[in-house]
XYZ file of N, CA, C and O in Angstrom:
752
model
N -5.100 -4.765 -34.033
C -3.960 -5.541 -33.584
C -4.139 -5.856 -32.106
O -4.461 -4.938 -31.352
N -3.973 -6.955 -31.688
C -4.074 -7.627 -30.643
C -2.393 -7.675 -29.721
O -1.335 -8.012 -30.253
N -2.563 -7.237 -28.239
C -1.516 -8.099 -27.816
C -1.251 -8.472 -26.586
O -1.352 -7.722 -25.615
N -0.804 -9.949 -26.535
C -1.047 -10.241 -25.217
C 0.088 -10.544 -24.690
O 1.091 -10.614 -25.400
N 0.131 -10.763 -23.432
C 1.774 -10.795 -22.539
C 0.505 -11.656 -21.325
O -0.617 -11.510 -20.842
N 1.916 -12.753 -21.337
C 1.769 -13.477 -19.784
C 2.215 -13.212 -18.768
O 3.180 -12.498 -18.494
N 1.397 -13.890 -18.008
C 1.386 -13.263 -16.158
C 2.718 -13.268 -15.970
O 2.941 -12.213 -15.376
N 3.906 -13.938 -16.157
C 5.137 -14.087 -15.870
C 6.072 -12.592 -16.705
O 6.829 -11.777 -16.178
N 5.666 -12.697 -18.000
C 5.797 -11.105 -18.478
C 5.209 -10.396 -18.425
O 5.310 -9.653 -19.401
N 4.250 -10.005 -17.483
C 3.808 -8.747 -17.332
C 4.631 -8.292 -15.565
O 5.102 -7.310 -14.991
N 4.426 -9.447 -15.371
C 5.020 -9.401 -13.566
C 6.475 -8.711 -13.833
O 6.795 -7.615 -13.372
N 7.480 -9.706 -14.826
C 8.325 -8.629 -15.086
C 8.664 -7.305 -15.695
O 9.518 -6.571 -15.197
N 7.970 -6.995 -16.810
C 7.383 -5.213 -17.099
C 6.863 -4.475 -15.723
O 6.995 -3.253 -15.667
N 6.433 -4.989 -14.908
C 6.157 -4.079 -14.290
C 7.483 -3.985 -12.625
O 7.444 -3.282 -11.615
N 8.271 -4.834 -12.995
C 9.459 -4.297 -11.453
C 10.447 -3.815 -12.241
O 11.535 -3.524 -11.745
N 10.178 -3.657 -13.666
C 11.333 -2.300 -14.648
C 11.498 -1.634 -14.286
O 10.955 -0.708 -14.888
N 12.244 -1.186 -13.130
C 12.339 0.366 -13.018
C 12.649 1.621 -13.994
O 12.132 2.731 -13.863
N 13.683 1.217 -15.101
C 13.511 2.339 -16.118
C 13.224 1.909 -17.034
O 13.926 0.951 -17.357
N 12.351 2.196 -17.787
C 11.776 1.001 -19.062
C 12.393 2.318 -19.946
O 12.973 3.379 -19.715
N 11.792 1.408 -21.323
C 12.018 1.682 -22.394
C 10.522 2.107 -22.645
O 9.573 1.444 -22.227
N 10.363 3.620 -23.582
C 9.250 3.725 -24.584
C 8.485 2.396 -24.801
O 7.422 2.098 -24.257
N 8.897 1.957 -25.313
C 8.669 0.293 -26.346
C 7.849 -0.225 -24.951
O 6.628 -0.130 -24.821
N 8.781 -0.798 -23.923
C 8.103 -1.500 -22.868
C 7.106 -0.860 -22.075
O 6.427 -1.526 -21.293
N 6.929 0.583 -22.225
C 5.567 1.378 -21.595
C 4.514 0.597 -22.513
O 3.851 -0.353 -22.098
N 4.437 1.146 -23.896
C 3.741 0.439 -24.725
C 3.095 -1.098 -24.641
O 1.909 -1.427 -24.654
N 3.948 -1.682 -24.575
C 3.804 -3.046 -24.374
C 3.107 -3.573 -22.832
O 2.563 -4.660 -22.634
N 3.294 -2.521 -21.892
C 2.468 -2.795 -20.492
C 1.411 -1.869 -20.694
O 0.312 -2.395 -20.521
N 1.377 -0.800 -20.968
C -0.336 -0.362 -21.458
C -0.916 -0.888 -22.104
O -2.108 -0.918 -21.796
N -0.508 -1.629 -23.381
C -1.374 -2.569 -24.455
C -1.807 -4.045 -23.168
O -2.918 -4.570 -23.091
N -1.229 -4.222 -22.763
C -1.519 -5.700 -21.649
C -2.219 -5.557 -20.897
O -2.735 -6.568 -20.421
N -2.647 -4.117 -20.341
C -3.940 -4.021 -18.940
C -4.571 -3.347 -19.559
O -5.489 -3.038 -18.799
N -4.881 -2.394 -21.398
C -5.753 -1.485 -21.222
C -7.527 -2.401 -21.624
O -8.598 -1.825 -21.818
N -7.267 -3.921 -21.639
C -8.038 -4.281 -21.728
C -9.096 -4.810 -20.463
O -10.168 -5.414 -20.454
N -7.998 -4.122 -19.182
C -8.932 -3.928 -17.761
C -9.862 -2.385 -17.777
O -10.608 -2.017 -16.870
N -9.634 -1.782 -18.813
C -9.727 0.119 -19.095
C -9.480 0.633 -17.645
O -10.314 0.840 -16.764
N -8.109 0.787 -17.619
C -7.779 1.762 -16.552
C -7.795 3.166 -17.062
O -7.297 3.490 -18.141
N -8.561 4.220 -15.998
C -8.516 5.333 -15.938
C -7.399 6.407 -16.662
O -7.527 7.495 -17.224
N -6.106 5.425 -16.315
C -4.799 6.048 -16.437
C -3.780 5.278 -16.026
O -4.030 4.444 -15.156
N -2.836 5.351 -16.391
C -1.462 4.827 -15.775
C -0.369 5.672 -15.479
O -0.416 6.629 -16.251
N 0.384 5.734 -14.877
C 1.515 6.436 -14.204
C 2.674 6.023 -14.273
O 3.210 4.915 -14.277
N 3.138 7.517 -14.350
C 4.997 7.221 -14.386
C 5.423 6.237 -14.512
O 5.898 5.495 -13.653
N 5.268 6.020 -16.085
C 6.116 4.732 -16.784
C 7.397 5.037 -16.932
O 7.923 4.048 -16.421
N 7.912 5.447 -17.140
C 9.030 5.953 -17.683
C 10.336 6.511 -16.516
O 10.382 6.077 -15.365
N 11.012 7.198 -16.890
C 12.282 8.319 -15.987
C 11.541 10.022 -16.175
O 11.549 10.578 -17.274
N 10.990 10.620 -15.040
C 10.134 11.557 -14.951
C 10.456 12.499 -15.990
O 9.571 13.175 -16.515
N 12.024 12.612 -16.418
C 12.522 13.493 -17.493
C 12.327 12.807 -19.200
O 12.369 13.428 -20.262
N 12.142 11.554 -19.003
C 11.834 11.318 -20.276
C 10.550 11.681 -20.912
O 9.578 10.927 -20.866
N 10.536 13.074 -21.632
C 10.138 13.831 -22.276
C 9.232 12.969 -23.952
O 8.118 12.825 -24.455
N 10.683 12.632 -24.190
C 9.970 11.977 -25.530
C 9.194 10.821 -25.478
O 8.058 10.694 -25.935
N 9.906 9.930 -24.862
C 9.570 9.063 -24.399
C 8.066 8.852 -23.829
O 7.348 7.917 -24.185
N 7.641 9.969 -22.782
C 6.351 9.754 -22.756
C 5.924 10.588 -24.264
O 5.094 9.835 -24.773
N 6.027 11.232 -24.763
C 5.148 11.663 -26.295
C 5.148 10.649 -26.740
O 3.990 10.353 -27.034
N 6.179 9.494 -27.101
C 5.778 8.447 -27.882
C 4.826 7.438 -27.345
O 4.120 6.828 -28.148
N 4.752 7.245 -26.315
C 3.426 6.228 -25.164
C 2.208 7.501 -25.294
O 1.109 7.323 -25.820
N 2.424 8.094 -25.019
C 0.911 9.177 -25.208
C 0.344 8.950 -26.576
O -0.865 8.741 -26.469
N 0.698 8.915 -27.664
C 0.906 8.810 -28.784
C 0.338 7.417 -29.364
O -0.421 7.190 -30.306
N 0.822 6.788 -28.683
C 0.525 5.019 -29.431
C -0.382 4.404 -28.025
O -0.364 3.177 -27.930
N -0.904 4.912 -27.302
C -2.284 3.970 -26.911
C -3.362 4.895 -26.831
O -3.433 5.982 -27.404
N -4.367 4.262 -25.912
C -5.785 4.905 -25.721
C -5.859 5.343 -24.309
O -6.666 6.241 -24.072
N -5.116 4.838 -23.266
C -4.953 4.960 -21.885
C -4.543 6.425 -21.574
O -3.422 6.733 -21.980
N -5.163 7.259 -21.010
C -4.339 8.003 -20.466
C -2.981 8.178 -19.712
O -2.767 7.837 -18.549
N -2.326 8.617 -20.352
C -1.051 8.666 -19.400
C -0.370 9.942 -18.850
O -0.003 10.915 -19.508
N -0.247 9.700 -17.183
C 0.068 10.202 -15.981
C 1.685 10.412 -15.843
O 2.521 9.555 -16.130
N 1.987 11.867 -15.294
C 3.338 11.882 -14.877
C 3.143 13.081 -14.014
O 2.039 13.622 -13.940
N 4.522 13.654 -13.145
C 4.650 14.927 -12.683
C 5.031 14.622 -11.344
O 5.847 15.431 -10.902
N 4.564 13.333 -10.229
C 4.662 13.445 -8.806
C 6.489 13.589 -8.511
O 6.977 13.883 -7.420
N 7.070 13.374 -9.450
C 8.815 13.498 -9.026
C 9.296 15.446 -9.491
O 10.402 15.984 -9.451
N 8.259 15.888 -9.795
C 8.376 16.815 -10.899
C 8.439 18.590 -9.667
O 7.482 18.955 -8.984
N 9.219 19.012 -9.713
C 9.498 20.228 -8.958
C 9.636 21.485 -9.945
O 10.080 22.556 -9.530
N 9.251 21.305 -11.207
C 9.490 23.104 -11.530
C 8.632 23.302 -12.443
O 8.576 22.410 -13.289
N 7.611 24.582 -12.623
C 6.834 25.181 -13.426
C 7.769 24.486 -15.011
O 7.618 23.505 -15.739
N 8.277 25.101 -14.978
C 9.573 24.389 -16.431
C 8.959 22.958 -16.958
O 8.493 22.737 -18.076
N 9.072 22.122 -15.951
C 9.625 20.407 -16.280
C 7.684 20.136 -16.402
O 7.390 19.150 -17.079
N 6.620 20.837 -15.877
C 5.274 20.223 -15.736
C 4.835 20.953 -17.727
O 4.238 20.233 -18.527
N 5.267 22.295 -18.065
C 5.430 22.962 -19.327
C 6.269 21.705 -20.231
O 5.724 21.348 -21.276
N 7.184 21.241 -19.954
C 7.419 20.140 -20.824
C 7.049 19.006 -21.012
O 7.221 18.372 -22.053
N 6.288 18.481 -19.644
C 5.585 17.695 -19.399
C 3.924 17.731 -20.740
O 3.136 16.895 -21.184
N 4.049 18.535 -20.820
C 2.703 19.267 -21.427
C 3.226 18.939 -23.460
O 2.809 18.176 -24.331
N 4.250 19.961 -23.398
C 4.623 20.056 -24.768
C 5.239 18.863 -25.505
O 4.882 18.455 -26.610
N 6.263 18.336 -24.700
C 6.825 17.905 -24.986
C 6.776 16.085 -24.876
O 7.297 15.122 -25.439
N 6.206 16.247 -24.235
C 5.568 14.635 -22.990
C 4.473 14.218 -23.378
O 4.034 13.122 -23.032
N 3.664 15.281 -24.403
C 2.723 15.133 -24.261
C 1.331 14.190 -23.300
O 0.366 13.538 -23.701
N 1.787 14.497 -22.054
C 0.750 13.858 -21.019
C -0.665 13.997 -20.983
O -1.159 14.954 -21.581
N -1.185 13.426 -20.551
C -3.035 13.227 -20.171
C -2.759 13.874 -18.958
O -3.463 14.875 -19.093
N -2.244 13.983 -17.921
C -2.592 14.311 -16.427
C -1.152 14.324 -16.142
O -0.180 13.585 -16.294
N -1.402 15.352 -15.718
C 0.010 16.123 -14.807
C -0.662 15.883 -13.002
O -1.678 16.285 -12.435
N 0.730 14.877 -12.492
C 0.110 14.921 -10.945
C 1.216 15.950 -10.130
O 2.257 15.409 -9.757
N 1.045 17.334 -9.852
C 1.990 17.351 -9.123
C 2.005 17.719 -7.317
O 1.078 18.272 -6.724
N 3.041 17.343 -6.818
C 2.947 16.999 -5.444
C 3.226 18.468 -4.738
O 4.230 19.107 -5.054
N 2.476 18.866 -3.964
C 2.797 20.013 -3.074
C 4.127 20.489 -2.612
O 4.945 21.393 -2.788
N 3.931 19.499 -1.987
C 5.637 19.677 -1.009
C 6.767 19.236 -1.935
O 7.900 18.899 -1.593
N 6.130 19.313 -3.487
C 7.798 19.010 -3.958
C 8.147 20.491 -5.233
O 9.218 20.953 -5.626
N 6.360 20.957 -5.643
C 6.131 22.087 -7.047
C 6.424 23.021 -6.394
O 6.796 23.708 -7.346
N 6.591 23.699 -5.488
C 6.565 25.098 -4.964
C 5.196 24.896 -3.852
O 5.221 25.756 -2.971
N 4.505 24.323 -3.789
C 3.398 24.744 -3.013
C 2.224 25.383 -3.912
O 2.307 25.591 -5.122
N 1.110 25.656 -3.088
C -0.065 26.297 -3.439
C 0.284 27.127 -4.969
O 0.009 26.682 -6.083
N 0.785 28.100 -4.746
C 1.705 29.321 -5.350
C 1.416 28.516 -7.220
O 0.494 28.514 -8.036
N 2.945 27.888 -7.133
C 3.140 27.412 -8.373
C 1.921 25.910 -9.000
O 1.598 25.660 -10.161
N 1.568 25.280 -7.887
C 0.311 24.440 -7.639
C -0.702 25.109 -8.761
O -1.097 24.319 -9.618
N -1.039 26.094 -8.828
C -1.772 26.971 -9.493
C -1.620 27.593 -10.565
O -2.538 28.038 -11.255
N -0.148 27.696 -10.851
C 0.020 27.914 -11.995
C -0.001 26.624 -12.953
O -0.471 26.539 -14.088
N 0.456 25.924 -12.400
C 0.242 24.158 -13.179
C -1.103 24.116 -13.351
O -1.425 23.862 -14.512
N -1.979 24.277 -12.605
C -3.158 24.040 -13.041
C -3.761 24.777 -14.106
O -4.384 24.216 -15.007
N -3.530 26.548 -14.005
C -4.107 26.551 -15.088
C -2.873 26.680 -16.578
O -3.176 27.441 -17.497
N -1.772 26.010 -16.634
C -1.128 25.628 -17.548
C -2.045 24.244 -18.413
O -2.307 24.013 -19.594
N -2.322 23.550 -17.119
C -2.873 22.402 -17.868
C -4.806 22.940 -18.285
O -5.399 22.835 -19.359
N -5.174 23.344 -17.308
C -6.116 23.966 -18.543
C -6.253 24.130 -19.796
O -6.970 23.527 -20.595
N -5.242 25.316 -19.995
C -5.032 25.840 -21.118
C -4.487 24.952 -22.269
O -4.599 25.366 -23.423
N -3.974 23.896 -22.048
C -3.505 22.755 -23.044
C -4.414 21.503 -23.051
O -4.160 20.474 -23.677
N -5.726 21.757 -22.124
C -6.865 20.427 -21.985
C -6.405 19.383 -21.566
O -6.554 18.348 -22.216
N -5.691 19.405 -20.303
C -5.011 18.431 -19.652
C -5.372 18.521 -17.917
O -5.245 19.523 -17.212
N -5.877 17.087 -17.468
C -6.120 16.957 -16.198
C -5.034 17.298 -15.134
O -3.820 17.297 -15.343
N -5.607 17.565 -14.060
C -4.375 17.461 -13.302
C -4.959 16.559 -11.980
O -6.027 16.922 -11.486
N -4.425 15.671 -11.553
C -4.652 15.175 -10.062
C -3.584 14.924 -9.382
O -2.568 14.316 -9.719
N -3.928 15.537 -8.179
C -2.349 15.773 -7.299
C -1.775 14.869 -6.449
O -2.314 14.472 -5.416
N -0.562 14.485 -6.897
C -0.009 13.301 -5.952
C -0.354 13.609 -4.568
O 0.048 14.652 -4.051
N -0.955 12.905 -4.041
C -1.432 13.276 -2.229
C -0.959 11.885 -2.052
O -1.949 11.153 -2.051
N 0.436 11.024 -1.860
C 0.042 10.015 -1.179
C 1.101 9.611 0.210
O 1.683 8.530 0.299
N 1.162 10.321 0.866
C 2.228 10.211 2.197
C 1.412 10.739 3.422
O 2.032 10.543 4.467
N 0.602 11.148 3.541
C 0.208 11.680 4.540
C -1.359 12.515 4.352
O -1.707 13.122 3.339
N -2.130 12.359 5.565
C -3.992 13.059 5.446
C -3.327 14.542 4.984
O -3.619 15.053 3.903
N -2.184 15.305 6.161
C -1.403 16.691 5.346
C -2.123 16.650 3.780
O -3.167 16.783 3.141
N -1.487 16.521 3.756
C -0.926 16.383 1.936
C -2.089 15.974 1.210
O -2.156 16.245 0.011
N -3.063 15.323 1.811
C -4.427 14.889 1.129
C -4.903 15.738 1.567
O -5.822 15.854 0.757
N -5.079 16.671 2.400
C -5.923 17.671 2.941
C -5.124 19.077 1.685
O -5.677 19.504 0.671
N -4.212 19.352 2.040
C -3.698 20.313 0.857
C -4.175 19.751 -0.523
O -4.907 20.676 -0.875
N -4.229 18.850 -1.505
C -4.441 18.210 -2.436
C -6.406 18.100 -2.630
O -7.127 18.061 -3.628
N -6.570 18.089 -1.784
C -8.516 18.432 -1.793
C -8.840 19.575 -2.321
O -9.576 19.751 -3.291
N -8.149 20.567 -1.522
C -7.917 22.104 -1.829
C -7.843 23.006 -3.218
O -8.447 23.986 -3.656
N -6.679 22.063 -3.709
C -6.159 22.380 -4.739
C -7.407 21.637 -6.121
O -7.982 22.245 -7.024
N -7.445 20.338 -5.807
C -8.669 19.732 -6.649
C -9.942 20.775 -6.529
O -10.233 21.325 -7.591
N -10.637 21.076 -5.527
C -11.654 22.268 -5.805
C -11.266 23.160 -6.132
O -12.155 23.981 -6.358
N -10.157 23.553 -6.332
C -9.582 24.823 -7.127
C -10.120 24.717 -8.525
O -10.453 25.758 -9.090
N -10.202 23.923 -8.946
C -9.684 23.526 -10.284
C -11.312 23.362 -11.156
O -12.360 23.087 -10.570
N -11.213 23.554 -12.330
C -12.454 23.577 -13.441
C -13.046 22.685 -13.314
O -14.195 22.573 -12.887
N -12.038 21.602 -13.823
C -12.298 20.317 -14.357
C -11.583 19.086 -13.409
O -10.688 18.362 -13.845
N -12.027 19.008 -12.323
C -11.545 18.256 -11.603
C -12.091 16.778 -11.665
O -13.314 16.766 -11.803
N -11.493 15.486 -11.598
C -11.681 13.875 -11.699
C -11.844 13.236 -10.492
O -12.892 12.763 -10.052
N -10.316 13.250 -9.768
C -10.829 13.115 -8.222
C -9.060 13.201 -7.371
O -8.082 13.587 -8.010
N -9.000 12.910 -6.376
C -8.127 12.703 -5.667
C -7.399 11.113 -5.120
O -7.928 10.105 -4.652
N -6.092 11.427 -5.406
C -5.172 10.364 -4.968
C -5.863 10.344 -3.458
O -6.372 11.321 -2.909
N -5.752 8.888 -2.872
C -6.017 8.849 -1.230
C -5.465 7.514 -0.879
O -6.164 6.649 -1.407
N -4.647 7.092 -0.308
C -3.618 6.421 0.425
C -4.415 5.853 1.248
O -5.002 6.605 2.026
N -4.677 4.419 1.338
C -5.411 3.213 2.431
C -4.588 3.149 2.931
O -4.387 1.938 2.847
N -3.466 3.696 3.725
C -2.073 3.276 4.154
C -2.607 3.500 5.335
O -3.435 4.411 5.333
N -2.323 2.730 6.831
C -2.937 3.063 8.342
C -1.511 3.337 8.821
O -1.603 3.286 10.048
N -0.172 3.615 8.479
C 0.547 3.997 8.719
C 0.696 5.255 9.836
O 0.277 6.364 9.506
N 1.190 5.092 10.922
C 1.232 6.358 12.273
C 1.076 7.988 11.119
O 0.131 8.776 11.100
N 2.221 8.032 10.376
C 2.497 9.173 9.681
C 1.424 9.385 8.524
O 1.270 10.423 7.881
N 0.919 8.539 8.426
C -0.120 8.788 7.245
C -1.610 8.919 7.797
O -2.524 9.579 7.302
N -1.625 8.336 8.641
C -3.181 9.074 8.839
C -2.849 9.572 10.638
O -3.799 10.220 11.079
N -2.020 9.424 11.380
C -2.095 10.050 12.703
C -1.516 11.175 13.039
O -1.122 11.443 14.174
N -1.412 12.124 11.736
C -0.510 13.347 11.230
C -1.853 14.624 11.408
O -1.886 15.849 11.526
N -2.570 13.821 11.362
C -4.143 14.553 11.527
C -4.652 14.719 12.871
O -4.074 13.786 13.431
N -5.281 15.230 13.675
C -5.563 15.096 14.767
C -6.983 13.977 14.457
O -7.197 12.887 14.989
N -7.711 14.617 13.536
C -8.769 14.061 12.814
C -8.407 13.466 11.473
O -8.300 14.236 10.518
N -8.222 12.252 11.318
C -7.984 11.672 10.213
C -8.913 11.656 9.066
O -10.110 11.416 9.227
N -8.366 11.916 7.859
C -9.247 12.120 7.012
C -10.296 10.349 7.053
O -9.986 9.356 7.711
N -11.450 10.495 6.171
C -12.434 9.624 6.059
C -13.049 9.747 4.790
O -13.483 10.790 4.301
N -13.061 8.387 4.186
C -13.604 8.363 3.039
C -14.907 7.755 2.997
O -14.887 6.524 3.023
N -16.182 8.379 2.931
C -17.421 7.949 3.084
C -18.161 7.468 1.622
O -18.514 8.414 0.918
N -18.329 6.626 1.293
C -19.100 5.812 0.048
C -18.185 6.262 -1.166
O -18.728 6.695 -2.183
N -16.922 6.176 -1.084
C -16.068 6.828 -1.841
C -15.868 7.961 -1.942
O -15.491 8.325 -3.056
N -16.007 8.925 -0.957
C -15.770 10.520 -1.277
C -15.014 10.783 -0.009
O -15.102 10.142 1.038
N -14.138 11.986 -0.301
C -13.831 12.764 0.529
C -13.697 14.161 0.781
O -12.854 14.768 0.121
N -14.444 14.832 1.696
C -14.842 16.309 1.494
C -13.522 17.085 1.602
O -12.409 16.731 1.989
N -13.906 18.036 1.225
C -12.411 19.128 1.284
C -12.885 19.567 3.276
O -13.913 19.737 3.931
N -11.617 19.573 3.479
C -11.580 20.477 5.415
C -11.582 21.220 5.238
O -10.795 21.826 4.511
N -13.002 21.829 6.144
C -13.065 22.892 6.525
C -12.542 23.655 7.512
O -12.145 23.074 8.522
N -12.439 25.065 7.422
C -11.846 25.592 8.700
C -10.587 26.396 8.741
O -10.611 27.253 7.858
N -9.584 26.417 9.399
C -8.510 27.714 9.327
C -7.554 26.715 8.419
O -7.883 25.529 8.371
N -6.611 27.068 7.837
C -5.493 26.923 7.187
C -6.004 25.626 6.024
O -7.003 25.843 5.339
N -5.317 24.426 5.890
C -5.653 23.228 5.725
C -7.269 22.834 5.794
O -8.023 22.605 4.849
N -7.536 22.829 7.129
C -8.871 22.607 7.430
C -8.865 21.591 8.223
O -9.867 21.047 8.686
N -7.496 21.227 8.454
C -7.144 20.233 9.854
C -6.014 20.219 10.675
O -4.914 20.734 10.479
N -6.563 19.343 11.937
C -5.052 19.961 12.975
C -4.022 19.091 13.347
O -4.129 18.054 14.002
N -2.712 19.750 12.732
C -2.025 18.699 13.338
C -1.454 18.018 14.447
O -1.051 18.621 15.442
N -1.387 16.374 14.271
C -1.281 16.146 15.733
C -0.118 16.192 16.415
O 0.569 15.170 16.411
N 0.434 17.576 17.266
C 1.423 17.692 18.094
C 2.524 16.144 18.600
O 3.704 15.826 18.459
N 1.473 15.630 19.133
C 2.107 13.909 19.474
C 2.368 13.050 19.052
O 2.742 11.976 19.524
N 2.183 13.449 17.927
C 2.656 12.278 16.747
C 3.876 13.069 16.241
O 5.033 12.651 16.205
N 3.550 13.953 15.960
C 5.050 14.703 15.702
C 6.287 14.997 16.988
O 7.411 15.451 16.774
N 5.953 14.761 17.791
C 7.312 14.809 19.214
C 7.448 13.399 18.951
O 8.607 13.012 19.107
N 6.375 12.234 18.492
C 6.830 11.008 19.292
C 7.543 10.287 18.176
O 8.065 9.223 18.509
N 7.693 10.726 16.685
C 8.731 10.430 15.758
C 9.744 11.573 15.243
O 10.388 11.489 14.196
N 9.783 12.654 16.146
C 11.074 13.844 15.810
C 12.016 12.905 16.231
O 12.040 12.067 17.133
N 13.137 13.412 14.948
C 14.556 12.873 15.023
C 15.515 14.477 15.510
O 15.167 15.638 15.294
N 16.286 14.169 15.937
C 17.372 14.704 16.960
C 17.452 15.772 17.927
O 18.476 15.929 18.591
């Protein structure tokens, strides 16, 4: 079965903010003939079934978890959601700590994980970390954003060389943050 959607309906499937099951479907069937890797948070992060039924009816992998804050909701994500890739975000799962237990949750159910890193080198530098943690790692989210807060949060901004980026080395993170960038956008 074939199906196609025009540029004018696909443009609108995709500024849906809460779709329907049905309309995930219908926008994965329309690009998986670009074969994307994966697609992401189609849905309302709690819609549970909803992603089981899109997991279910294509070939695309499908992505959820970066809105996702509790060991609980990434376990339903799993069972119930049945997801391809759980992304979850540091500063929103617990940190490192529970970071780790997600990971090897998704292990244990043969499910990727790649970690939302996209606000800041921070957060891509924690998110490197966590990816070499891991068995079976794919690769890392990384943000082209030249934004002050997104890459001048670093003293040393991260760098992506022929497509890679190494994990930092060194004390904590493995990078330092930049004092002056942080006085010169503190609020009150």
């Amino acid at each position: 079965m074939t199906f196609t959607i025009g540029r004018e309906d696909l443009k609108r499937a995709l500024e849906i903010v809460e779709r329907t099951a049905k309309e995930a479907i219908q926008l994965v069937n329309a690009i998986e003939p670009c074969k994307p890797f994966l697609v992401e948070e189609l849905l309302h992060p709690e819609d549970y079934d909803g992603y089981r039924q899109v997991a279910q009816t294509v070939d695309t992998r499908i992505a959820c978890g970066e809105q996702e804050a509790t060991e609980w909701g990434f376990q339903q994500l799993i069972e119930r959601g049945g997801v391809d890739v759980l992304q979850p975000d540091l500063t929103r799962c617990g940190g490192f700590t529970v970071a780790r237990k997600i990971v090897h949750m998704a292990e244990r159910a043969n499910r990727l994980v790649i970690p939302h890193s996209w606000s800041s080198d921070l957060l891509t530098a924690a998110s490197l970390h966590l990816t070499a943690f891991q068995r079976r790692a794919e690769f890392v989210e990384y943000s082209t954003s030249q934004g002050p807060l997104s890459r001048m949060l670093a003293k040393e901004p991260l760098r992506m060389v022929d497509g890679f980026l190494q994990v930092p080395e060194g004390p904590g993170l493995g990078v330092e943050v930049n004092e002056d960038v942080i006085t010169q956008y503190r609020v009150g």
